[in-house]
Amino acid sequence: MTQDLPADSVGLVAPRKRHFDQPLHLDCGQTLRQFDLVYESYGELNAERSNAVLVLHALSGDHHAAGYHEGSTKPGWWEACIGPGKPIDTNRFFVVCSNNLGGCRGSTGPVSVNPGTGRTYGAAFPIVTVRDWVRSQAMLADALGIECWAATIGGSLGGMQAIQWAIDYPDRLRHAIAIAAAPKLSAQNIAFNEVARQAIMTDPEFHDGHYSDEGVIPRRGLALARMLGHITYLSDDAMRAKFGRELREGKINFNYDVEFEVESYLRHQGQSFVNKFDATTYLLMTKALDYFDPAAEHDDDLSRALASVRAAFLLVSFTSDWRFPPGRSREIVRALLDNNKDVCYSEIEANQGHDAFLMPIPDYLRLFSTYMDRVAQEVGA
Amino acid sequence: MTQDLPADSVGLVAPRKRHFDQPLHLDCGQTLRQFDLVYESYGELNAERSNAVLVLHALSGDHHAAGYHEGSTKPGWWEACIGPGKPIDTNRFFVVCSNNLGGCRGSTGPVSVNPGTGRTYGAAFPIVTVRDWVRSQAMLADALGIECWAATIGGSLGGMQAIQWAIDYPDRLRHAIAIAAAPKLSAQNIAFNEVARQAIMTDPEFHDGHYSDEGVIPRRGLALARMLGHITYLSDDAMRAKFGRELREGKINFNYDVEFEVESYLRHQGQSFVNKFDATTYLLMTKALDYFDPAAEHDDDLSRALASVRAAFLLVSFTSDWRFPPGRSREIVRALLDNNKDVCYSEIEANQGHDAFLMPIPDYLRLFSTYMDRVAQEVGA
């Protein structure tokens, strides 16, 4: 099959899998004796091995960050930012993105077979943390022969991982880029996650997490969780611009079928998600978000949590993001400034809400490119 | 049973029921041949019948707006604002509040017996609109001998009814007071309602609305809907002040039991609601909200929709209300000013979010009292 792919895309890509026989000790106290990480890479590692960047995905993302899989017309989730001539320029950088542990796209997670039992993990898969992910990503870096990343880069939950890298491995990255992130969830953020979890866990087809043993999936709960997520990813303005109060049939019908365009959009998002994402992975991801709080072990003092980082930071926020509003990024900026760290911060005027970090917004791309140009010059890329 | 009731309360109250044999033609095209409205009243109607005010309830409210029912220690939902010496001063005003049609607390609704079939309406109860409610309330006014309300007053969905009164019966009220309201829902508002409805309707115990025939209730869905509602009633700040990221057991447990205080609060709110509210009423109320849009029949021109009102208006909003933010009230103010109507507007600094309209916030109470004093003087109360 041949495809006409855009010239500024990395083009056809395929994931690879890396098996790890070393045990991984998790924050929860459990140990994974062995595990796999699925990842993709774009661009070429230079001879000095200095031009590698690690891209980190958010809640429902995966390793497929850019380019196209054979036969698919849908590019990776960060196609706007990764490719030749784009902010993360694959002509200059060697880009790595792996599916997080606990994911459902090939890395070891709830849908994987537990080698100890011969059955899928399902509900038995341990709750993992951002720190666990970073630890497993460091093992992947070792396996790929990458001693020091030119940058760790992510949006939302991916940005939290970029920050955790700077805390846990200060000598293994030069730059940390966290976009539309927060130093920890607010009570409201946790509340939305909890409603999503309750939707999944109270679905009668959840079966205490053993739904695959029963040959079912908690479709209703997972769809509700996704619908709710989508509301928090879009701004009120973005929804108004996209849907307004448009009626699908131009009139009110006085029933509970789809009437407004926004209802149609949400139901579609919910239904299509159910066929491509695992409910237990969704639970795990929301828990990793809730638990992320690097200041917690420093008497809630974020400045102390960031005292030992050595990376330079870029923080980016978007004006209409109400999931992680600009103020949340500024908390991180403040804590870095308290420590006299090298930090750039930009608040981008954008009406797309939290999802803005995925979108080709000109100011954002320009700013991101400029910063990555600086990174490239530093590492001779 | 004797109770020590606060001196500034209307004290012990009891609901009354009014039966209507006249048919009520609904916006959906159906007709209710007969119906009941349950209501409470506080204070005394004066000889001129000029001091009556109509209080209108919001989504999960009812006719029990103030005082105490025999044996209960929980006052009515607007105890903060109704009583002797309070903004809606029962020493001066005769206050009426009825349960809306389609409700589940005594007025005809899904849990009532359909006299035509001898069975409960359930899913067969027609979807009602704000206009239908106002029409039924006008019939109640007739029955009580009230030709003209001194004021129609409500918060949130209640505020929408107060506005609809001014549009539909311009000569039957002197003042319309709409607090924390909006001229129509935004796409985001509709989206939240749709997730709540989907939670209820996809609950296997919903049985296409015939759950009472099956002897069950869609508990899971209704609890989810309520949890979600609560997030939108509170501001992010209010949640932070109330719960922060406090852990119930002081530590993370790496499981899906309640860990954060906010999770405990939401689960409790969801569970307790299930025992006191009907799922189909919840669906109906959210639809009435979605459909409310008086500008729609005037080419989306709110100024034209309000051109014929004769009431004076008070609009109040709260700074941290993100469900119906101050800008939504200002849209109404603008449309009234376009028509040179008598309008007062106040934006109250408050961090309680949408729920602020229910709370004894000093600036709010003072402002509300001052306005009601003006109303009382006009009607000789």
PDB file of N, CA, C and O in Angstrom, chain B residues 112-157:
ATOM      1  N   SER B 112     -45.768  10.427  40.001  1.00  0.00           N
ATOM      2  CA  SER B 112     -47.211  10.522  40.296  1.00  0.00           C
ATOM      3  C   SER B 112     -47.987   9.473  39.503  1.00  0.00           C
ATOM      4  O   SER B 112     -47.530   8.980  38.473  1.00  0.00           O
ATOM      5  N   VAL B 113     -49.174   9.186  40.004  1.00  0.00           N
ATOM      6  CA  VAL B 113     -50.051   8.263  39.285  1.00  0.00           C
ATOM      7  C   VAL B 113     -50.777   9.027  38.172  1.00  0.00           C
ATOM      8  O   VAL B 113     -51.358  10.091  38.407  1.00  0.00           O
ATOM      9  N   ASN B 114     -50.687   8.497  36.984  1.00  0.00           N
ATOM     10  CA  ASN B 114     -51.397   9.066  35.834  1.00  0.00           C
ATOM     11  C   ASN B 114     -52.859   8.664  35.943  1.00  0.00           C
ATOM     12  O   ASN B 114     -53.187   7.470  35.851  1.00  0.00           O
ATOM     13  N   PRO B 115     -53.758   9.642  36.162  1.00  0.00           N
ATOM     14  CA  PRO B 115     -55.166   9.282  36.367  1.00  0.00           C
ATOM     15  C   PRO B 115     -55.749   8.575  35.137  1.00  0.00           C
ATOM     16  O   PRO B 115     -56.724   7.830  35.252  1.00  0.00           O
ATOM     17  N   GLY B 116     -55.146   8.776  33.985  1.00  0.00           N
ATOM     18  CA  GLY B 116     -55.642   8.138  32.765  1.00  0.00           C
ATOM     19  C   GLY B 116     -55.368   6.645  32.716  1.00  0.00           C
ATOM     20  O   GLY B 116     -56.100   5.891  32.081  1.00  0.00           O
ATOM     21  N   THR B 117     -54.288   6.223  33.399  1.00  0.00           N
ATOM     22  CA  THR B 117     -53.892   4.809  33.300  1.00  0.00           C
ATOM     23  C   THR B 117     -53.907   4.101  34.643  1.00  0.00           C
ATOM     24  O   THR B 117     -53.872   2.875  34.695  1.00  0.00           O
ATOM     25  N   GLY B 118     -53.928   4.889  35.729  1.00  0.00           N
ATOM     26  CA  GLY B 118     -53.864   4.274  37.049  1.00  0.00           C
ATOM     27  C   GLY B 118     -52.466   3.818  37.441  1.00  0.00           C
ATOM     28  O   GLY B 118     -52.280   3.215  38.491  1.00  0.00           O
ATOM     29  N   ARG B 119     -51.479   4.106  36.579  1.00  0.00           N
ATOM     30  CA  ARG B 119     -50.090   3.736  36.907  1.00  0.00           C
ATOM     31  C   ARG B 119     -49.227   4.996  36.971  1.00  0.00           C
ATOM     32  O   ARG B 119     -49.613   6.047  36.487  1.00  0.00           O
ATOM     33  N   THR B 120     -48.050   4.869  37.592  1.00  0.00           N
ATOM     34  CA  THR B 120     -47.184   6.054  37.658  1.00  0.00           C
ATOM     35  C   THR B 120     -46.760   6.454  36.252  1.00  0.00           C
ATOM     36  O   THR B 120     -46.584   5.603  35.378  1.00  0.00           O
ATOM     37  N   TYR B 121     -46.597   7.759  36.056  1.00  0.00           N
ATOM     38  CA  TYR B 121     -46.194   8.256  34.742  1.00  0.00           C
ATOM     39  C   TYR B 121     -44.840   7.674  34.305  1.00  0.00           C
ATOM     40  O   TYR B 121     -44.687   7.192  33.192  1.00  0.00           O
ATOM     41  N   GLY B 122     -43.860   7.762  35.171  1.00  0.00           N
ATOM     42  CA  GLY B 122     -42.514   7.323  34.802  1.00  0.00           C
ATOM     43  C   GLY B 122     -42.069   8.005  33.525  1.00  0.00           C
ATOM     44  O   GLY B 122     -42.212   9.221  33.355  1.00  0.00           O
ATOM     45  N   ALA B 123     -41.549   7.195  32.588  1.00  0.00           N
ATOM     46  CA  ALA B 123     -40.998   7.733  31.344  1.00  0.00           C
ATOM     47  C   ALA B 123     -42.054   8.405  30.479  1.00  0.00           C
ATOM     48  O   ALA B 123     -41.725   9.160  29.558  1.00  0.00           O
ATOM     49  N   ALA B 124     -43.333   8.147  30.763  1.00  0.00           N
ATOM     50  CA  ALA B 124     -44.392   8.733  29.944  1.00  0.00           C
ATOM     51  C   ALA B 124     -44.663  10.192  30.305  1.00  0.00           C
ATOM     52  O   ALA B 124     -45.394  10.877  29.596  1.00  0.00           O
ATOM     53  N   PHE B 125     -44.071  10.662  31.392  1.00  0.00           N
ATOM     54  CA  PHE B 125     -44.316  12.058  31.744  1.00  0.00           C
ATOM     55  C   PHE B 125     -43.653  12.956  30.701  1.00  0.00           C
ATOM     56  O   PHE B 125     -42.481  12.791  30.389  1.00  0.00           O
ATOM     57  N   PRO B 126     -44.397  13.901  30.150  1.00  0.00           N
ATOM     58  CA  PRO B 126     -43.836  14.729  29.066  1.00  0.00           C
ATOM     59  C   PRO B 126     -42.705  15.640  29.547  1.00  0.00           C
ATOM     60  O   PRO B 126     -42.657  16.019  30.710  1.00  0.00           O
ATOM     61  N   ILE B 127     -41.814  15.969  28.629  1.00  0.00           N
ATOM     62  CA  ILE B 127     -40.748  16.925  28.931  1.00  0.00           C
ATOM     63  C   ILE B 127     -41.364  18.316  29.025  1.00  0.00           C
ATOM     64  O   ILE B 127     -42.053  18.761  28.103  1.00  0.00           O
ATOM     65  N   VAL B 128     -41.152  18.959  30.153  1.00  0.00           N
ATOM     66  CA  VAL B 128     -41.737  20.282  30.383  1.00  0.00           C
ATOM     67  C   VAL B 128     -40.667  21.356  30.216  1.00  0.00           C
ATOM     68  O   VAL B 128     -39.468  21.075  30.259  1.00  0.00           O
ATOM     69  N   THR B 129     -41.129  22.582  30.004  1.00  0.00           N
ATOM     70  CA  THR B 129     -40.205  23.703  29.795  1.00  0.00           C
ATOM     71  C   THR B 129     -40.393  24.751  30.889  1.00  0.00           C
ATOM     72  O   THR B 129     -41.369  24.708  31.652  1.00  0.00           O
ATOM     73  N   VAL B 130     -39.474  25.694  30.906  1.00  0.00           N
ATOM     74  CA  VAL B 130     -39.589  26.803  31.851  1.00  0.00           C
ATOM     75  C   VAL B 130     -40.913  27.531  31.618  1.00  0.00           C
ATOM     76  O   VAL B 130     -41.599  27.921  32.564  1.00  0.00           O
ATOM     77  N   ARG B 131     -41.301  27.648  30.346  1.00  0.00           N
ATOM     78  CA  ARG B 131     -42.565  28.313  30.034  1.00  0.00           C
ATOM     79  C   ARG B 131     -43.766  27.536  30.567  1.00  0.00           C
ATOM     80  O   ARG B 131     -44.735  28.124  31.063  1.00  0.00           O
ATOM     81  N   ASP B 132     -43.697  26.217  30.475  1.00  0.00           N
ATOM     82  CA  ASP B 132     -44.772  25.391  31.046  1.00  0.00           C
ATOM     83  C   ASP B 132     -44.892  25.616  32.549  1.00  0.00           C
ATOM     84  O   ASP B 132     -45.995  25.698  33.098  1.00  0.00           O
ATOM     85  N   TRP B 133     -43.735  25.671  33.196  1.00  0.00           N
ATOM     86  CA  TRP B 133     -43.762  25.878  34.646  1.00  0.00           C
ATOM     87  C   TRP B 133     -44.427  27.207  34.983  1.00  0.00           C
ATOM     88  O   TRP B 133     -45.255  27.290  35.883  1.00  0.00           O
ATOM     89  N   VAL B 134     -44.018  28.239  34.261  1.00  0.00           N
ATOM     90  CA  VAL B 134     -44.555  29.572  34.537  1.00  0.00           C
ATOM     91  C   VAL B 134     -46.071  29.582  34.312  1.00  0.00           C
ATOM     92  O   VAL B 134     -46.833  30.168  35.087  1.00  0.00           O
ATOM     93  N   ARG B 135     -46.515  28.894  33.261  1.00  0.00           N
ATOM     94  CA  ARG B 135     -47.953  28.807  32.983  1.00  0.00           C
ATOM     95  C   ARG B 135     -48.681  28.144  34.158  1.00  0.00           C
ATOM     96  O   ARG B 135     -49.740  28.599  34.598  1.00  0.00           O
ATOM     97  N   SER B 136     -48.094  27.054  34.682  1.00  0.00           N
ATOM     98  CA  SER B 136     -48.741  26.354  35.801  1.00  0.00           C
ATOM     99  C   SER B 136     -48.706  27.215  37.067  1.00  0.00           C
ATOM    100  O   SER B 136     -49.645  27.213  37.872  1.00  0.00           O
ATOM    101  N   GLN B 137     -47.617  27.967  37.228  1.00  0.00           N
ATOM    102  CA  GLN B 137     -47.523  28.850  38.404  1.00  0.00           C
ATOM    103  C   GLN B 137     -48.539  29.993  38.313  1.00  0.00           C
ATOM    104  O   GLN B 137     -49.054  30.457  39.341  1.00  0.00           O
ATOM    105  N   ALA B 138     -48.829  30.423  37.102  1.00  0.00           N
ATOM    106  CA  ALA B 138     -49.851  31.476  36.937  1.00  0.00           C
ATOM    107  C   ALA B 138     -51.214  30.931  37.350  1.00  0.00           C
ATOM    108  O   ALA B 138     -52.049  31.655  37.920  1.00  0.00           O
ATOM    109  N   MET B 139     -51.453  29.655  37.071  1.00  0.00           N
ATOM    110  CA  MET B 139     -52.711  29.041  37.501  1.00  0.00           C
ATOM    111  C   MET B 139     -52.764  28.953  39.025  1.00  0.00           C
ATOM    112  O   MET B 139     -53.830  29.150  39.640  1.00  0.00           O
ATOM    113  N   LEU B 140     -51.618  28.692  39.637  1.00  0.00           N
ATOM    114  CA  LEU B 140     -51.569  28.678  41.101  1.00  0.00           C
ATOM    115  C   LEU B 140     -51.838  30.080  41.655  1.00  0.00           C
ATOM    116  O   LEU B 140     -52.580  30.248  42.632  1.00  0.00           O
ATOM    117  N   ALA B 141     -51.256  31.084  40.994  1.00  0.00           N
ATOM    118  CA  ALA B 141     -51.494  32.474  41.412  1.00  0.00           C
ATOM    119  C   ALA B 141     -52.985  32.793  41.346  1.00  0.00           C
ATOM    120  O   ALA B 141     -53.553  33.383  42.276  1.00  0.00           O
ATOM    121  N   ASP B 142     -53.631  32.391  40.264  1.00  0.00           N
ATOM    122  CA  ASP B 142     -55.080  32.589  40.139  1.00  0.00           C
ATOM    123  C   ASP B 142     -55.805  31.938  41.313  1.00  0.00           C
ATOM    124  O   ASP B 142     -56.682  32.535  41.940  1.00  0.00           O
ATOM    125  N   ALA B 143     -55.430  30.699  41.592  1.00  0.00           N
ATOM    126  CA  ALA B 143     -56.105  29.943  42.649  1.00  0.00           C
ATOM    127  C   ALA B 143     -55.929  30.620  44.009  1.00  0.00           C
ATOM    128  O   ALA B 143     -56.813  30.562  44.866  1.00  0.00           O
ATOM    129  N   LEU B 144     -54.767  31.259  44.206  1.00  0.00           N
ATOM    130  CA  LEU B 144     -54.494  31.920  45.486  1.00  0.00           C
ATOM    131  C   LEU B 144     -55.017  33.356  45.501  1.00  0.00           C
ATOM    132  O   LEU B 144     -54.869  34.059  46.501  1.00  0.00           O
ATOM    133  N   GLY B 145     -55.586  33.778  44.383  1.00  0.00           N
ATOM    134  CA  GLY B 145     -56.131  35.130  44.320  1.00  0.00           C
ATOM    135  C   GLY B 145     -55.059  36.201  44.206  1.00  0.00           C
ATOM    136  O   GLY B 145     -55.234  37.329  44.656  1.00  0.00           O
ATOM    137  N   ILE B 146     -53.930  35.838  43.625  1.00  0.00           N
ATOM    138  CA  ILE B 146     -52.841  36.813  43.471  1.00  0.00           C
ATOM    139  C   ILE B 146     -52.786  37.265  42.015  1.00  0.00           C
ATOM    140  O   ILE B 146     -52.410  36.504  41.122  1.00  0.00           O
ATOM    141  N   GLU B 147     -53.170  38.508  41.808  1.00  0.00           N
ATOM    142  CA  GLU B 147     -53.220  39.052  40.450  1.00  0.00           C
ATOM    143  C   GLU B 147     -51.839  39.473  39.988  1.00  0.00           C
ATOM    144  O   GLU B 147     -51.466  39.274  38.835  1.00  0.00           O
ATOM    145  N   CYS B 148     -51.088  40.041  40.924  1.00  0.00           N
ATOM    146  CA  CYS B 148     -49.771  40.574  40.556  1.00  0.00           C
ATOM    147  C   CYS B 148     -48.777  40.309  41.684  1.00  0.00           C
ATOM    148  O   CYS B 148     -48.993  40.713  42.831  1.00  0.00           O
ATOM    149  N   TRP B 149     -47.672  39.604  41.343  1.00  0.00           N
ATOM    150  CA  TRP B 149     -46.624  39.355  42.336  1.00  0.00           C
ATOM    151  C   TRP B 149     -45.834  40.643  42.571  1.00  0.00           C
ATOM    152  O   TRP B 149     -45.531  41.369  41.615  1.00  0.00           O
ATOM    153  N   ALA B 150     -45.496  40.887  43.820  1.00  0.00           N
ATOM    154  CA  ALA B 150     -44.560  41.985  44.087  1.00  0.00           C
ATOM    155  C   ALA B 150     -43.223  41.658  43.424  1.00  0.00           C
ATOM    156  O   ALA B 150     -42.549  42.543  42.902  1.00  0.00           O
ATOM    157  N   ALA B 151     -42.873  40.365  43.430  1.00  0.00           N
ATOM    158  CA  ALA B 151     -41.644  39.941  42.755  1.00  0.00           C
ATOM    159  C   ALA B 151     -41.673  38.443  42.487  1.00  0.00           C
ATOM    160  O   ALA B 151     -42.264  37.678  43.257  1.00  0.00           O
ATOM    161  N   THR B 152     -41.064  38.056  41.380  1.00  0.00           N
ATOM    162  CA  THR B 152     -40.732  36.650  41.146  1.00  0.00           C
ATOM    163  C   THR B 152     -39.228  36.555  41.356  1.00  0.00           C
ATOM    164  O   THR B 152     -38.465  37.373  40.843  1.00  0.00           O
ATOM    165  N   ILE B 153     -38.812  35.547  42.120  1.00  0.00           N
ATOM    166  CA  ILE B 153     -37.428  35.519  42.601  1.00  0.00           C
ATOM    167  C   ILE B 153     -36.870  34.101  42.522  1.00  0.00           C
ATOM    168  O   ILE B 153     -37.488  33.150  43.003  1.00  0.00           O
ATOM    169  N   GLY B 154     -35.681  33.963  41.938  1.00  0.00           N
ATOM    170  CA  GLY B 154     -35.063  32.648  41.953  1.00  0.00           C
ATOM    171  C   GLY B 154     -33.590  32.695  41.625  1.00  0.00           C
ATOM    172  O   GLY B 154     -33.090  33.673  41.060  1.00  0.00           O
ATOM    173  N   GLY B 155     -32.887  31.626  41.973  1.00  0.00           N
ATOM    174  CA  GLY B 155     -31.469  31.482  41.646  1.00  0.00           C
ATOM    175  C   GLY B 155     -31.314  30.377  40.624  1.00  0.00           C
ATOM    176  O   GLY B 155     -32.090  29.421  40.596  1.00  0.00           O
ATOM    177  N   SER B 156     -30.341  30.501  39.740  1.00  0.00           N
ATOM    178  CA  SER B 156     -30.027  29.457  38.754  1.00  0.00           C
ATOM    179  C   SER B 156     -31.247  29.190  37.866  1.00  0.00           C
ATOM    180  O   SER B 156     -31.830  30.123  37.326  1.00  0.00           O
ATOM    181  N   LEU B 157     -31.682  27.958  37.785  1.00  0.00           N
ATOM    182  CA  LEU B 157     -32.880  27.645  37.003  1.00  0.00           C
ATOM    183  C   LEU B 157     -34.095  28.407  37.540  1.00  0.00           C
ATOM    184  O   LEU B 157     -35.020  28.739  36.780  1.00  0.00           O
TER     185      LEU B 157
END
